[in-house]
Amino acid sequence: QENRTVSGKVLGESSGEPLIGATINVKGTTQGTTTDVEGRYKLEVPADTEILVFSYMGYISSEIAIGNRATIDISLKEDREVLEEVVVTALGVERNVKALGYQVQEIEGSKLAEAKEGNIVNSLSGKIAGVNIANGVSGFGSTSRIIIRGENSLSGDNQPLFVVDGVPIKNSTDARNNSKVDASNMNVDFGNYAADLSPDDIESVSVLKGAAAAALYGSRAGNGVVLITTKKGNNGRKGIGVEYNASFTMETPLVSPDYQDKYGQGKNFSFEFYDGNGSGVADGVDESWGPLLDGRMIKQFDSPTAGGKRGADVHNLNRAITNESLSDRGAITATPWVAQEDNLEELYQTAFTMSNTISLSSNNEFGHFRTSIGNTYNQGLFENTDLNRNSFKLSGGYNLTEKLKVNANVNYIKTESDNRPVNGYGTESIMYLLIWYGRQVNTANLRDYWQKDLEGIQQFNYNYNYHDNPFFTLHENTNGVVKNRLIGNVSMTYKFNDQISLMARAGTDYVGENRTWRRAFSTQRFKEGQFRQDLLTFQENNFDFLLNYDSDQQADFAYNLSFGGNLMTQRDDYNAASANKLVVPGVYNLGNSAIPVVNYQERKEREIQSLYGMARLAYKNVLFADITGRNDWSSTLPSANRSYFYPSVALSGIVSDMVKLPEFVSFAKIRASWAQVGNDTDPYNLLNYYSFGQPFLGNPTASEDNAVANDELKPEIATSTEFGADLRFFNGRLGIDFTYYINNSENQIIRVETPQSSGYTGRWINAGEIESKGLELVLSGTPVKTKNFRWDINLNWSRDRSKVIELAEGLKNYTIASNSVQVLAKEGGRMGDIYGTGFAKTPAGEVIYDNDGNPVVSNELRNLGNYNPDWMAGINNSLSYKNLNLSFLFDIRQGGVILSRTKLIASTSGNLEETLVGRDKESGGLQWTDGSGNVRHDGIIGKGVVNVGTDEAPNYVENTTIVAASQYYNKHFKRQHEEQGMYDASYVKLREVKLSYRLPSKLLSKTPFQSATFSLVGRNLLLWTDNPHFDPEAISFGGSRIVPGVENANMPSLRSYGFNLNIKL
Amino acid sequence: CTDDFDEMNQDPNRATEIQNAPYLLLTPMQKRAVTKILDEAWSGGNLNAQYAAKIVFTDYDLYNWGSNSGIWNDLYKSAREAQTLETIAPEGYKVISKIMKVWSFQQLTDLYGDIPYSEALKAKSEANYAPKYDSQQSIYTELVKELKEANQLLKQTYAPVQGDVINDSDFGKWRKLSNALLLRVYMRMSEVNPSAAEAGIKEIVGNASEYPLLASNADNSVLKYGTTGPDAAPHTKESGSREGSFDEYRMSETLEGVLRDLDDPRMARWFRPTAKSLQDGTPEFSGMKNGMADGVAYSYKGGSLNLSRFAPLFFDEPNTVQGIMMTYSEQEFILAEAAQRGWVSGGETHYNNAVTASFDYWKVTIPADYLQRDKVKWDNSLERVMKQKWLSNMLNGFEGFSDYRRTGFPTEITPGPDAVYDYVPFRYEYPQKEQSLNEANYNAAVSTQGADQVTTKIWWIK
């Protein structure tokens, strides 16, 4: 057989630029070539070759009949313009969007890698309709919460399933505590597990939002699926492809609390340091109601002393404050009492993240190969809180025979940090300290954080009553982690013939994690130190097979049939040991325990077996139907109920191909789907058990379950219905995608509360119904398009209302979470309703005061709003001029509320700027005479009324009683009065800005580089919101669970900016 | 192929049965109840009865008590554990559990009034998730019945139990405790049902063979804490308490006044001279006024450096403080009071025993003339008995508070200048969870007992 040669040039249609590395294949074979830097190719083909396939990523492949031609020049169309988008759907099947009866949105990996987020979840923020993301609050490495189409479950975490290359991986945040330790540590956020994935390895992310899209992933996909496809070596190039991606971003606080700088530590305008323990004038208090910071001379913790020490060097060798130790220290010489305006900034350092990834890839007719090695290093906002992550990835495929293909992926990720910051309100947290931090405290003078001659055993601090020195906390009281993660799978596909193929796959996700807590001697909560080690191992294995039958796809009626099975096993081991008192200071080893080590051990196993089938039908390429059915058998349910079946149907029709539409309508599709998903429960919920506790006085102990178990639990069932339309106008220049959905979750497996007087605090039942209804709108447009300039706008908007339709019989409330406020489900209420307490009010809504001028507190729980937004929107603009591209993304949340504990508590501590109001004459303080006869100018009258009548027949008159400013703020913002700490959580964020320049291919043609792109990137650059103190995009821990709607001594959120460099060889 | 699912779903970490080791439950049940009351005695009972006063965070001291869920939850939980032991454990455990349950329920009803009793703790056994409330009066009747039964049961000999951290399997001591508690129960009815109280106490006293009683401090039923970490008494340094939180509590001026008036050396055992006086080398004691508003409180007498802290034993020593169920001193005061009321004889002896036992309990040498001092000497007045009993009950749960509510003694207790009420309130509000999870029964209780407020009187308060 003769060969012939075909050559030519491949260009991008709209740009007219040559496409470099486009592939040209002989149809039906792997024989082919790629274009050079000028877009040229030359291919020798068998003489009988009829069709060549031209393809390039992001462009629509084109099949060209050769005929007699020796030269074929072609312009490929960008795929967005012709509505031939292919997305990855369930089971990793790539499908044409037009055939889908449900909505799937996809983001290209390159978009994620450019303006990089340490957490893949964050980078979806604002980009996908119906996806609600809350960034973590302890900087790089912290948890981000993702909710798709509202909260449907009363008891679960409502987060979607993450699937990488077809195999589910772990994502949830694990904040388990050694529950046997009395003096337990505060929560540390070690991050959600999907954050381990490197954005540089990701080809695309698809979000399967509804049950129909996710039906084939079964039980765990009830909250949607985030499908991640990693990069492979099959990028259509010959030879070795080398890609290098580097980025460097600096991070600075986006918003920090506004603190006052007028009054220092103390009470009643007085302060004098003696021992920082209450023996001086107000030196035990940690509030800033002290003297005016006017430079007056006052004895302070850092003032010099007659003993040649610092004022706060007050302890002796036994860490006690005695008369001897105080006389050693000697008399304190007063020093100027001045504001330390930068005492927060002094604690911050410039945070930065540096990331480098290099990959090698290759492919040929026998297979493809890609390997990458990447490193990400982050220096945190606080000293000694850095994190290092190394990632190694290998993926390859090989055609063993014409019929048998093998694919394998393995990704090893190692994450290490010596210290992750503590989250929340309590002495172990830096932000806790800052809420109370005396405004005169010179942070630099705390840097030398040991007391003289007591190094290693006694910290030096400005206050010994309640607090730990921040540098001591950061450097000595560390929370380290070493995490090893291995995600991998091997699959084989055997093609019996053009119709029938069989795929078999084994995948695993293994996490081995070692977390260590160190607490030095003299720590407030651990006076004799502590060492705790938590060892976590988790493994999930998935074994799948999938048998496919494809009919003739060219026929009028085409169909694919699949039948598959899955075996999923999980094993989770948690071993925690804690030495809560050490013998030798500074040696962190369980053997160095002065008291019996407290051990806690937990092992959990579960298994789900599944069989499923799917039929995909297409009629003349205008009508499509998908039908699926899946049956699960779960180990966690009782034998009678462990098998459950659920079906789905999805329909779509291409209206524009069926009827004649006006010219300006280039495409119109309508779609509808209906699906059910069943769900099981956690392991071991069927029987009551006794758990072993910590020994007391040498006696072993156990405790009974506090909830009455139920051995007749049934699977949960969620039913969802979705309608949508996809319309394109003006030759694709304007697109509108619209979706409406209703999702009903019934028979939820919940632990409902029972009153403690019944003996138990809860019982397990099937009950409740949550209904989520929502609208999603995606608008995409290209307002301007010329040869060199192009402007694209993408807008997504969504609204979700998840309502509690029904709880269990006789149950009025179900506590979803408590975290200062209570997140309660009430029949007729919305998911995410927050309840808390506040002041008593008149029917007209005025605050009622008592005769002493203090607000009357009502302990009745009231609805304080809902933490979910009313609607969310993302607006992305992309402007391209030749090789220059500017894009910026605004992320908008409208509605919703958030409780700020910082606001409440830092108001009582007198630290917030607004607590100056009324504190002195010039700030509007009223003149009054206190009980001791002193005339003062710090009076405030609370706005409201006093009841001068009776309870039955109230008579409200205006409150006229003056109280001291400190009392006013103490009474008004007491932490239990949650109503006083609520803010509107609406915000607009300039989420992402990218300015990138791709070097012209002509410039590069003489170099080994194929492409080089340099970008300036910024994330979270600007924030517009109601409150001045914190970022309302916040989550916090309620127990070991992540709860939105509460800012609880959160770290400042970070603004990041820097550059990204991408080079391909 | 789901044959192994049942086995897989059997929790490998926990036990379904502990019949062979009921002590696993006995220890935590005792610890939970007794420690909770000690814990709350420090932060609540001591303020209610004005042994202590707060210098900051004074809300509680102003009678903004609100609902109290801590005691409710812990005591109902330990009562449930006691009930479980009554179901699964050998006889010895059962009788101990019975007494613990009575002790816990009396604490609960004394603090809240009407509470679930007859239908309580039956979520698992009878699927009763919303127990009705019983009147305090009817609960008292049941407590008497239960204690009498316990006394009868304890005539038998039992195989030793393990893990008894109160009386170390000494059933003789349990019997004495049971009878002393019966005295406490009866005396609580002195104002509302004096005849029943009188008859009950009369039946016990002078019938030592049928109703053995505590004979000395050695018979005290107390939880003795350990020296380290989780074994340590609450609020001590060893238990992880912060010094600042501990120091918020100071000697109450009320207590100071009485101790000074009596020249009582227990003051130096319980409190420290003020920081300022120590700095100046002239140690002296000074109390804090109860019920002052935050801020004002902190400047009282020129600030905390002029106010006496509690003695180091309460913070630095992990196991000096005990969790008290009943002491000999309290029992003798009950008998002295019964004598004063003319129900039994030997008032002076009981009174002197009681006072002496209190000094002995606190390891303070009683001044040789103490019992003969004009202001101390037995004078057959209720006021004198109750004042000394009050001193003796420092940190004994809510006993000082209960006696004040019942008798109005000592009269020195008066609400502070900024207190929300001009009298000491009578009870805690029910936990919010009861309102929301047991609403119908809660409402029924409120309609019979009165509004769910701290100012509503409970049955035995006249």
mmCIF file of C-alpha atoms in Angstrom, chain A residues 146-153 156-161 208-210 214 218-225 677 679 743 745:
data_model
loop_
_atom_site.group_PDB
_atom_site.id
_atom_site.type_symbol
_atom_site.label_atom_id
_atom_site.label_comp_id
_atom_site.label_asym_id
_atom_site.label_seq_id
_atom_site.Cartn_x
_atom_site.Cartn_y
_atom_site.Cartn_z
ATOM 1 C CA ILE A 146 -19.091 23.956 49.965
ATOM 2 C CA ILE A 147 -22.825 23.569 49.708
ATOM 3 C CA ILE A 148 -24.570 22.864 46.428
ATOM 4 C CA ARG A 149 -28.191 23.863 46.032
ATOM 5 C CA GLY A 150 -28.838 24.430 49.706
ATOM 6 C CA GLU A 151 -28.849 22.292 52.758
ATOM 7 C CA ASN A 152 -30.977 19.191 52.453
ATOM 8 C CA SER A 153 -29.992 17.160 55.442
ATOM 9 C CA GLY A 156 -25.180 15.435 57.700
ATOM 10 C CA ASP A 157 -22.598 17.982 56.737
ATOM 11 C CA ASN A 158 -24.479 18.663 53.472
ATOM 12 C CA GLN A 159 -21.271 18.769 51.499
ATOM 13 C CA PRO A 160 -20.920 17.130 48.087
ATOM 14 C CA LEU A 161 -18.969 14.050 47.219
ATOM 15 C CA LEU A 208 -22.938 17.848 39.268
ATOM 16 C CA LYS A 209 -25.587 19.709 41.130
ATOM 17 C CA GLY A 210 -28.750 17.741 41.115
ATOM 18 C CA ALA A 214 -25.252 12.461 40.531
ATOM 19 C CA GLY A 218 -25.338 6.644 44.892
ATOM 20 C CA SER A 219 -25.902 7.376 48.529
ATOM 21 C CA ARG A 220 -23.076 9.726 49.047
ATOM 22 C CA ALA A 221 -23.919 11.974 46.117
ATOM 23 C CA GLY A 222 -27.144 13.284 47.621
ATOM 24 C CA ASN A 223 -25.554 16.697 48.072
ATOM 25 C CA GLY A 224 -24.075 16.771 44.592
ATOM 26 C CA VAL A 225 -20.705 15.795 43.232
ATOM 27 C CA VAL A 677 -31.166 9.097 45.927
ATOM 28 C CA ASN A 679 -28.779 7.282 51.874
ATOM 29 C CA ASN A 743 -35.515 18.703 46.202
ATOM 30 C CA SER A 745 -35.359 14.900 51.526
#
